[in-house]
Amino acid sequence: MPIKRSTHGFIVADKVPTQAKSSTKTAIKAAKRKIEEEESDDDFGNMNMAEHSSAEEDEESDMSDGEVDEFPEINLEDSDEEDDDFVDTEDVEYSEDDLENDDYMAGDSLDEADLEEEERQGLDEEEEEEEEDVYEVPKRYRERYGEEKLPEIEGNYESDSSTEETENTIGNVSLDLYKDLPHIGYDIDGKKILKPATGDELDKFLATMEDPDSWRTVKSEVEGKDFVLSDKELDIIQRLQRGIIPDSTYDPYEPTVEWFTSKTEVMPLSGRPEPKSRFVPSKWEAKKIMKIVRAIRLGRIVPRKPKDDKPRFYNLWGDEDTPREDHIMHVAAPKMKLPEHDESYNPPEEYLPDEQEIKEWNELDEEDRPKNYLPRKHDSLRHVPAYDKFIQERFQRCLDLYLAPRVRKNRLNIDPESLVPKLPSPKDLRPFPTQQSLSYEGHTGRIRALSIHPSGFYALTGSDDKTCRLWEVLTGRCLFMWQFDDIIHSLAWCPNVDVWLFAISVGHGEVLVISPPKLCSAEQKMNTDQFTKSGYGIVNDEKKQTVNWIRPSDEDEEKYGYKILIQHVQVVKQITWHRKGDYVATVSPDAKNLAVLIHQISKHQTQTPFRHLKGLVQKVAFHPIKPIFFVATQIYVRVYDLMQQQSIKNLQTSCKWVSSIDIHPAGDNVIIGSYDKRVCWFDLDLSSRPYKSLRYHTKAVRQVTFHKRYPLFASSSDDGTIQVFYGMVYNDFLQNPLIVPVKILKGHEDKDGLGVLNIEFHPNQPWIFSTGADGTFRLWT
């Protein structure tokens, strides 16, 4: 039964007309066809590509009388199905109806011999038809694919291509290393490969003349042998030299074989039934559909939404013709101001300006005029002239709409009081100094230096009038006065209460250690003499000493109380004592590496703690508890550990010029004053940057100081004020210090741009002492 592809792409069988064909004839044909297919499979060169049976050929010849069909494309997947549709003639069982319809009838004149002759003629005709359909392979392909027999690959060790490598196994090693040795390498078994005998140039020439293959001989340096190149290898070399493809059998211009068709089939080529998955509802599609259904229910998707037909023409002069949905950040342009009565062509009399108003309007600048026009009266509307500034005003209006940024700002209803931090009332933070109680008069110049005795009963002041005065705090009486030949820069009481002693810097580098006479007890006097004179018995190396320790005369000691004179190289600007009272530090900013010196009074020794100083030193301070030393330069404050002799922290003040420094009694907080009006509070455990930066002064800050017992600190400035602050430091490390300004003390007068030069708290009471450029020394309680 011939096979034919229908228009729907399925394999169908055409009906075979009932003809008189016996089963014997069909079986003979099938057997012969099977023998021919086996022979064609054996011979690779001669391929007979008969695709259809004779019945198909007959059917095709019948169909070819009509329209010419396109050559059907072969689908490899359908081959099995098509093979199943062919019917093996040996297995066909014919029914009685088929036999009845056969043309051969019993009793016809044809006998057995006639039937055999008919069969022979039919076979000959089929052979002729099959010979016509034999596909002949072109000679070029037969030469390439048919005759060339490739060597068979055996799966053993010898078939490995790695055995074709060179015999010498030394690898990528230079043969110059084997130049003086009898061998040139080793084989795969590790045996030496001896050098071959090499002849001289004459032997080479004779070999060239006698050997016909010498021109194609190549010597391998690694193997030490001569190799003769084959014709195939020579052909490859010549092709490489000419720049063409090395393989001579490769044809770059052979026709393209379309293994897969480039045409897209409209109908399927398979008759297999549809898969079951196409009839089972997809759960993923159901999820997508439910997602769309939910969106429709929520209103995010509007099905069959009518399209907004935009009008073809717009009203050009309409203000808001069609209302449209504004952008969320849209801010409408402000409307122009409506005209007033004075802009009328016939305004009332009270709107018309008189001559004085016209004169004042003309004298004003254009920016300062309240209106850019003057009201005028006209008899009729025809007499109104054209507005001369119409174009300029319209242009400015366009610029305002185009360039002026319009932003929608949400107004917040916030109580301004809630933004102010909740600070305690100053009444709850008492005691602190609030008013002036005493004024100590006697100095005639600026009082630069100030120091209060640790007991709180006595005060020392040093002035530009070259005098130093000792005051009794409670009475305001001057107990003693020292007259010097130069101005006084700094002075400080010794913090040790057992000794009666203070240090003072006078003139050019002189530091005097003085014990005021006739004002101390006998025990204090004895301790002071023993403390100051014990160092005279110690012999110090004068070469190593950077300063001179000089013993004053007995007359000066008895009359003025001079104990020691320490002569420095430069002017000493600051004197500060260690808490134990044995060490005193001096600052000489102009002395470079000797700017900071530490003197031990009991041993008359001087130490230079720094070999190289970075920056100009302004102030120094000892830590109240730990062996830590603070050095304040113009910009930075460097913290040093005196035991380990190394820098442990560098405070960044953010100031242009540091003027003063003081340490909290607990030792964890530092305040710094600067000439650029700032007071900076540092928490050493928190950061190297200021915790708070206070700007309450209008001029340079001269001095800052902490109270030893109360949570108070203060700052003085050239603006003549003293700012008193409440500064509570908590023991809880999680709680930040509380800083509250509580009082501004005013009383000092400015003189030559200078105000309050020095301040210091009373050691026991919430009082503060101040000295100013006006020559006054005051007590605030």
PDB file of C-alpha atoms in Angstrom, residues 76-285:
ATOM      1  CA  LEU A  76      13.922  12.251  11.013  1.00  0.00           C
ATOM      2  CA  GLU A  77      11.552  12.017  13.969  1.00  0.00           C
ATOM      3  CA  ASP A  78       8.717  10.735  11.819  1.00  0.00           C
ATOM      4  CA  SER A  79      10.739   7.982  10.125  1.00  0.00           C
ATOM      5  CA  ASP A  80       9.783   5.363  12.653  1.00  0.00           C
ATOM      6  CA  GLU A  81       6.131   6.135  12.322  1.00  0.00           C
ATOM      7  CA  GLU A  82       6.316   6.035   8.553  1.00  0.00           C
ATOM      8  CA  ASP A  83       8.162   2.709   8.631  1.00  0.00           C
ATOM      9  CA  ASP A  84       5.364   1.258  10.701  1.00  0.00           C
ATOM     10  CA  ASP A  85       2.870   2.203   8.016  1.00  0.00           C
ATOM     11  CA  PHE A  86       4.564  -0.006   5.397  1.00  0.00           C
ATOM     12  CA  VAL A  87       2.933  -3.408   5.150  1.00  0.00           C
ATOM     13  CA  ASP A  88       5.042  -6.504   4.797  1.00  0.00           C
ATOM     14  CA  THR A  89       3.617  -8.364   1.831  1.00  0.00           C
ATOM     15  CA  GLU A  90       4.529 -11.709   3.281  1.00  0.00           C
ATOM     16  CA  ASP A  91       2.209 -11.174   6.231  1.00  0.00           C
ATOM     17  CA  VAL A  92      -0.819  -9.984   4.222  1.00  0.00           C
ATOM     18  CA  GLU A  93      -3.848 -12.219   4.361  1.00  0.00           C
ATOM     19  CA  TYR A  94      -6.245 -11.678   1.525  1.00  0.00           C
ATOM     20  CA  SER A  95      -9.956 -12.073   2.083  1.00  0.00           C
ATOM     21  CA  GLU A  96     -12.375 -14.020  -0.076  1.00  0.00           C
ATOM     22  CA  ASP A  97     -13.686 -10.817  -1.586  1.00  0.00           C
ATOM     23  CA  ASP A  98     -10.220  -9.904  -2.808  1.00  0.00           C
ATOM     24  CA  LEU A  99      -9.870 -13.303  -4.432  1.00  0.00           C
ATOM     25  CA  GLU A 100     -13.247 -13.007  -6.036  1.00  0.00           C
ATOM     26  CA  ASN A 101     -12.402  -9.653  -7.481  1.00  0.00           C
ATOM     27  CA  ASP A 102      -9.139 -10.959  -8.962  1.00  0.00           C
ATOM     28  CA  ASP A 103      -9.057 -10.797 -12.770  1.00  0.00           C
ATOM     29  CA  TYR A 104      -7.722 -14.335 -13.079  1.00  0.00           C
ATOM     30  CA  MET A 105     -10.546 -16.812 -13.315  1.00  0.00           C
ATOM     31  CA  ALA A 106     -10.473 -20.591 -13.490  1.00  0.00           C
ATOM     32  CA  GLY A 107     -11.057 -21.856 -16.901  1.00  0.00           C
ATOM     33  CA  ASP A 108      -9.180 -19.049 -18.677  1.00  0.00           C
ATOM     34  CA  SER A 109      -6.956 -19.903 -21.616  1.00  0.00           C
ATOM     35  CA  LEU A 110      -3.771 -18.839 -19.755  1.00  0.00           C
ATOM     36  CA  ASP A 111      -1.897 -21.718 -18.173  1.00  0.00           C
ATOM     37  CA  GLU A 112       0.974 -21.944 -15.655  1.00  0.00           C
ATOM     38  CA  ALA A 113       3.690 -21.283 -18.230  1.00  0.00           C
ATOM     39  CA  ASP A 114       1.986 -18.106 -19.347  1.00  0.00           C
ATOM     40  CA  LEU A 115       1.853 -16.882 -15.777  1.00  0.00           C
ATOM     41  CA  GLU A 116       5.604 -17.475 -15.275  1.00  0.00           C
ATOM     42  CA  GLU A 117       6.395 -15.569 -18.477  1.00  0.00           C
ATOM     43  CA  GLU A 118       4.240 -12.663 -17.296  1.00  0.00           C
ATOM     44  CA  GLU A 119       6.084 -12.564 -14.016  1.00  0.00           C
ATOM     45  CA  ARG A 120       9.476 -12.529 -15.780  1.00  0.00           C
ATOM     46  CA  GLN A 121       8.409  -9.630 -17.995  1.00  0.00           C
ATOM     47  CA  GLY A 122       7.117  -7.721 -14.950  1.00  0.00           C
ATOM     48  CA  LEU A 123      10.423  -8.181 -13.115  1.00  0.00           C
ATOM     49  CA  ASP A 124      12.383  -6.921 -16.109  1.00  0.00           C
ATOM     50  CA  GLU A 125      10.210  -3.829 -16.329  1.00  0.00           C
ATOM     51  CA  GLU A 126      10.719  -3.096 -12.628  1.00  0.00           C
ATOM     52  CA  GLU A 127      14.497  -3.468 -12.962  1.00  0.00           C
ATOM     53  CA  GLU A 128      14.509  -0.966 -15.813  1.00  0.00           C
ATOM     54  CA  GLU A 129      12.455   1.498 -13.762  1.00  0.00           C
ATOM     55  CA  GLU A 130      14.744   1.065 -10.761  1.00  0.00           C
ATOM     56  CA  GLU A 131      17.874   1.612 -12.876  1.00  0.00           C
ATOM     57  CA  GLU A 132      16.419   4.888 -14.078  1.00  0.00           C
ATOM     58  CA  ASP A 133      15.999   6.057 -10.459  1.00  0.00           C
ATOM     59  CA  VAL A 134      19.518   5.075  -9.281  1.00  0.00           C
ATOM     60  CA  TYR A 135      21.345   8.114  -7.801  1.00  0.00           C
ATOM     61  CA  GLU A 136      24.905   8.335  -9.038  1.00  0.00           C
ATOM     62  CA  VAL A 137      27.426   9.843  -6.532  1.00  0.00           C
ATOM     63  CA  PRO A 138      29.759  12.454  -8.167  1.00  0.00           C
ATOM     64  CA  LYS A 139      33.291  11.373  -8.866  1.00  0.00           C
ATOM     65  CA  ARG A 140      34.814  14.074  -6.641  1.00  0.00           C
ATOM     66  CA  TYR A 141      33.004  12.722  -3.587  1.00  0.00           C
ATOM     67  CA  ARG A 142      33.812   9.139  -4.471  1.00  0.00           C
ATOM     68  CA  GLU A 143      37.496  10.034  -4.643  1.00  0.00           C
ATOM     69  CA  ARG A 144      37.376  11.766  -1.297  1.00  0.00           C
ATOM     70  CA  TYR A 145      35.045   9.611   0.752  1.00  0.00           C
ATOM     71  CA  GLY A 146      34.771   6.320  -1.099  1.00  0.00           C
ATOM     72  CA  GLU A 147      38.313   5.257  -1.843  1.00  0.00           C
ATOM     73  CA  GLU A 148      40.268   6.733   1.098  1.00  0.00           C
ATOM     74  CA  LYS A 149      40.348   4.135   3.874  1.00  0.00           C
ATOM     75  CA  LEU A 150      41.153   5.620   7.277  1.00  0.00           C
ATOM     76  CA  PRO A 151      43.210   3.491   9.671  1.00  0.00           C
ATOM     77  CA  GLU A 152      41.230   1.723  12.325  1.00  0.00           C
ATOM     78  CA  ILE A 153      41.698   2.950  15.893  1.00  0.00           C
ATOM     79  CA  GLU A 154      42.621   0.246  18.369  1.00  0.00           C
ATOM     80  CA  GLY A 155      41.983   0.940  22.046  1.00  0.00           C
ATOM     81  CA  ASN A 156      45.488   0.056  23.296  1.00  0.00           C
ATOM     82  CA  TYR A 157      48.552   1.979  24.437  1.00  0.00           C
ATOM     83  CA  GLU A 158      50.123   2.122  20.976  1.00  0.00           C
ATOM     84  CA  SER A 159      47.172   4.070  19.604  1.00  0.00           C
ATOM     85  CA  ASP A 160      47.935   7.012  21.890  1.00  0.00           C
ATOM     86  CA  SER A 161      49.241   9.978  19.912  1.00  0.00           C
ATOM     87  CA  SER A 162      51.663  10.857  22.692  1.00  0.00           C
ATOM     88  CA  THR A 163      53.967   7.983  21.598  1.00  0.00           C
ATOM     89  CA  GLU A 164      54.615   9.870  18.366  1.00  0.00           C
ATOM     90  CA  GLU A 165      56.647  12.464  20.195  1.00  0.00           C
ATOM     91  CA  THR A 166      60.433  12.686  20.077  1.00  0.00           C
ATOM     92  CA  GLU A 167      62.613   9.966  21.507  1.00  0.00           C
ATOM     93  CA  ASN A 168      64.639  12.447  23.549  1.00  0.00           C
ATOM     94  CA  THR A 169      62.714  13.211  26.756  1.00  0.00           C
ATOM     95  CA  ILE A 170      64.717  16.123  28.173  1.00  0.00           C
ATOM     96  CA  GLY A 171      61.851  18.528  27.434  1.00  0.00           C
ATOM     97  CA  ASN A 172      62.372  22.272  27.037  1.00  0.00           C
ATOM     98  CA  VAL A 173      66.046  22.217  28.074  1.00  0.00           C
ATOM     99  CA  SER A 174      68.753  24.018  26.131  1.00  0.00           C
ATOM    100  CA  LEU A 175      71.096  21.652  24.287  1.00  0.00           C
ATOM    101  CA  ASP A 176      74.001  23.932  25.199  1.00  0.00           C
ATOM    102  CA  LEU A 177      74.111  22.134  28.557  1.00  0.00           C
ATOM    103  CA  TYR A 178      75.019  18.871  26.744  1.00  0.00           C
ATOM    104  CA  LYS A 179      77.698  20.545  24.602  1.00  0.00           C
ATOM    105  CA  ASP A 180      80.646  18.973  26.511  1.00  0.00           C
ATOM    106  CA  LEU A 181      78.952  15.607  27.207  1.00  0.00           C
ATOM    107  CA  PRO A 182      78.992  12.477  25.015  1.00  0.00           C
ATOM    108  CA  HIS A 183      75.183  12.234  25.018  1.00  0.00           C
ATOM    109  CA  ILE A 184      72.378  14.611  24.103  1.00  0.00           C
ATOM    110  CA  GLY A 185      69.634  13.361  26.464  1.00  0.00           C
ATOM    111  CA  TYR A 186      67.706  10.382  27.735  1.00  0.00           C
ATOM    112  CA  ASP A 187      65.007   8.190  26.273  1.00  0.00           C
ATOM    113  CA  ILE A 188      61.788   7.175  27.990  1.00  0.00           C
ATOM    114  CA  ASP A 189      63.565   4.352  29.837  1.00  0.00           C
ATOM    115  CA  GLY A 190      66.202   6.716  31.227  1.00  0.00           C
ATOM    116  CA  LYS A 191      69.036   5.473  29.005  1.00  0.00           C
ATOM    117  CA  LYS A 192      71.493   7.926  27.498  1.00  0.00           C
ATOM    118  CA  ILE A 193      71.107   8.881  23.847  1.00  0.00           C
ATOM    119  CA  LEU A 194      74.641   9.164  22.456  1.00  0.00           C
ATOM    120  CA  LYS A 195      75.588  11.887  20.064  1.00  0.00           C
ATOM    121  CA  PRO A 196      75.620  10.755  16.428  1.00  0.00           C
ATOM    122  CA  ALA A 197      78.844  11.034  14.473  1.00  0.00           C
ATOM    123  CA  THR A 198      79.074  14.358  12.686  1.00  0.00           C
ATOM    124  CA  GLY A 199      81.164  14.915   9.631  1.00  0.00           C
ATOM    125  CA  ASP A 200      82.950  17.999   8.464  1.00  0.00           C
ATOM    126  CA  GLU A 201      81.850  20.414   5.751  1.00  0.00           C
ATOM    127  CA  LEU A 202      83.373  18.194   2.991  1.00  0.00           C
ATOM    128  CA  ASP A 203      81.268  15.206   4.088  1.00  0.00           C
ATOM    129  CA  LYS A 204      78.192  17.399   4.050  1.00  0.00           C
ATOM    130  CA  PHE A 205      79.000  18.588   0.532  1.00  0.00           C
ATOM    131  CA  LEU A 206      79.567  15.035  -0.754  1.00  0.00           C
ATOM    132  CA  ALA A 207      76.343  13.878   0.861  1.00  0.00           C
ATOM    133  CA  THR A 208      74.558  16.754  -0.843  1.00  0.00           C
ATOM    134  CA  MET A 209      75.937  15.776  -4.228  1.00  0.00           C
ATOM    135  CA  GLU A 210      75.310  12.027  -3.881  1.00  0.00           C
ATOM    136  CA  ASP A 211      71.980  11.944  -2.033  1.00  0.00           C
ATOM    137  CA  PRO A 212      69.051  12.921  -4.284  1.00  0.00           C
ATOM    138  CA  ASP A 213      66.842  13.572  -1.210  1.00  0.00           C
ATOM    139  CA  SER A 214      69.267  15.947   0.452  1.00  0.00           C
ATOM    140  CA  TRP A 215      67.169  18.989  -0.509  1.00  0.00           C
ATOM    141  CA  ARG A 216      64.254  17.669   1.497  1.00  0.00           C
ATOM    142  CA  THR A 217      66.334  16.480   4.467  1.00  0.00           C
ATOM    143  CA  VAL A 218      65.930  18.257   7.800  1.00  0.00           C
ATOM    144  CA  LYS A 219      68.150  17.772  10.838  1.00  0.00           C
ATOM    145  CA  SER A 220      66.570  17.562  14.296  1.00  0.00           C
ATOM    146  CA  GLU A 221      68.802  19.084  16.957  1.00  0.00           C
ATOM    147  CA  VAL A 222      66.975  17.297  19.781  1.00  0.00           C
ATOM    148  CA  GLU A 223      67.126  13.832  18.164  1.00  0.00           C
ATOM    149  CA  GLY A 224      70.434  14.383  16.446  1.00  0.00           C
ATOM    150  CA  LYS A 225      69.075  12.674  13.318  1.00  0.00           C
ATOM    151  CA  ASP A 226      68.235  13.610   9.757  1.00  0.00           C
ATOM    152  CA  PHE A 227      64.605  13.319   8.652  1.00  0.00           C
ATOM    153  CA  VAL A 228      63.439  13.201   5.030  1.00  0.00           C
ATOM    154  CA  LEU A 229      60.207  15.134   4.504  1.00  0.00           C
ATOM    155  CA  SER A 230      57.438  13.311   2.658  1.00  0.00           C
ATOM    156  CA  ASP A 231      55.511  14.746  -0.282  1.00  0.00           C
ATOM    157  CA  LYS A 232      52.540  15.426   1.979  1.00  0.00           C
ATOM    158  CA  GLU A 233      54.705  17.353   4.477  1.00  0.00           C
ATOM    159  CA  LEU A 234      56.345  19.327   1.664  1.00  0.00           C
ATOM    160  CA  ASP A 235      52.916  20.184   0.291  1.00  0.00           C
ATOM    161  CA  ILE A 236      51.822  21.466   3.702  1.00  0.00           C
ATOM    162  CA  ILE A 237      54.984  23.638   3.993  1.00  0.00           C
ATOM    163  CA  GLN A 238      54.513  25.084   0.515  1.00  0.00           C
ATOM    164  CA  ARG A 239      50.866  25.849   1.243  1.00  0.00           C
ATOM    165  CA  LEU A 240      51.797  27.609   4.492  1.00  0.00           C
ATOM    166  CA  GLN A 241      54.387  29.683   2.637  1.00  0.00           C
ATOM    167  CA  ARG A 242      51.774  30.746   0.094  1.00  0.00           C
ATOM    168  CA  GLY A 243      49.308  31.586   2.868  1.00  0.00           C
ATOM    169  CA  ILE A 244      46.571  29.112   1.863  1.00  0.00           C
ATOM    170  CA  ILE A 245      44.812  26.263   3.705  1.00  0.00           C
ATOM    171  CA  PRO A 246      47.331  23.481   4.582  1.00  0.00           C
ATOM    172  CA  ASP A 247      44.846  20.628   4.003  1.00  0.00           C
ATOM    173  CA  SER A 248      44.802  19.855   0.261  1.00  0.00           C
ATOM    174  CA  THR A 249      41.575  17.831   0.487  1.00  0.00           C
ATOM    175  CA  TYR A 250      39.596  20.680   2.029  1.00  0.00           C
ATOM    176  CA  ASP A 251      37.278  22.466  -0.386  1.00  0.00           C
ATOM    177  CA  PRO A 252      36.195  25.872   0.992  1.00  0.00           C
ATOM    178  CA  TYR A 253      33.750  26.358  -1.922  1.00  0.00           C
ATOM    179  CA  GLU A 254      31.760  23.153  -1.727  1.00  0.00           C
ATOM    180  CA  PRO A 255      27.961  23.617  -1.762  1.00  0.00           C
ATOM    181  CA  THR A 256      26.172  23.974   1.521  1.00  0.00           C
ATOM    182  CA  VAL A 257      24.415  20.890   2.778  1.00  0.00           C
ATOM    183  CA  GLU A 258      21.281  21.918   4.606  1.00  0.00           C
ATOM    184  CA  TRP A 259      21.007  19.276   7.276  1.00  0.00           C
ATOM    185  CA  PHE A 260      18.123  21.239   8.776  1.00  0.00           C
ATOM    186  CA  THR A 261      15.644  23.070   6.609  1.00  0.00           C
ATOM    187  CA  SER A 262      15.572  26.837   6.664  1.00  0.00           C
ATOM    188  CA  LYS A 263      11.854  26.937   5.863  1.00  0.00           C
ATOM    189  CA  THR A 264       9.357  27.113   8.694  1.00  0.00           C
ATOM    190  CA  GLU A 265       6.714  24.431   8.429  1.00  0.00           C
ATOM    191  CA  VAL A 266       3.144  25.591   8.969  1.00  0.00           C
ATOM    192  CA  MET A 267       1.662  22.162   9.618  1.00  0.00           C
ATOM    193  CA  PRO A 268       3.158  19.517  11.893  1.00  0.00           C
ATOM    194  CA  LEU A 269       5.010  16.592  10.324  1.00  0.00           C
ATOM    195  CA  SER A 270       4.022  14.206  13.063  1.00  0.00           C
ATOM    196  CA  GLY A 271       0.834  12.241  13.566  1.00  0.00           C
ATOM    197  CA  ARG A 272       1.432  11.417  17.201  1.00  0.00           C
ATOM    198  CA  PRO A 273      -1.434  12.186  19.574  1.00  0.00           C
ATOM    199  CA  GLU A 274      -1.478  15.326  21.695  1.00  0.00           C
ATOM    200  CA  PRO A 275       0.266  15.005  25.099  1.00  0.00           C
ATOM    201  CA  LYS A 276      -1.860  14.727  28.194  1.00  0.00           C
ATOM    202  CA  SER A 277      -0.395  17.948  29.710  1.00  0.00           C
ATOM    203  CA  ARG A 278      -2.207  20.018  27.073  1.00  0.00           C
ATOM    204  CA  PHE A 279      -5.585  18.887  28.407  1.00  0.00           C
ATOM    205  CA  VAL A 280      -4.774  19.347  32.150  1.00  0.00           C
ATOM    206  CA  PRO A 281      -5.439  22.890  33.430  1.00  0.00           C
ATOM    207  CA  SER A 282      -2.162  24.683  34.288  1.00  0.00           C
ATOM    208  CA  LYS A 283      -1.848  25.831  37.886  1.00  0.00           C
ATOM    209  CA  TRP A 284       0.617  28.582  36.871  1.00  0.00           C
ATOM    210  CA  GLU A 285      -1.867  30.031  34.412  1.00  0.00           C
TER     211      GLU A 285
END
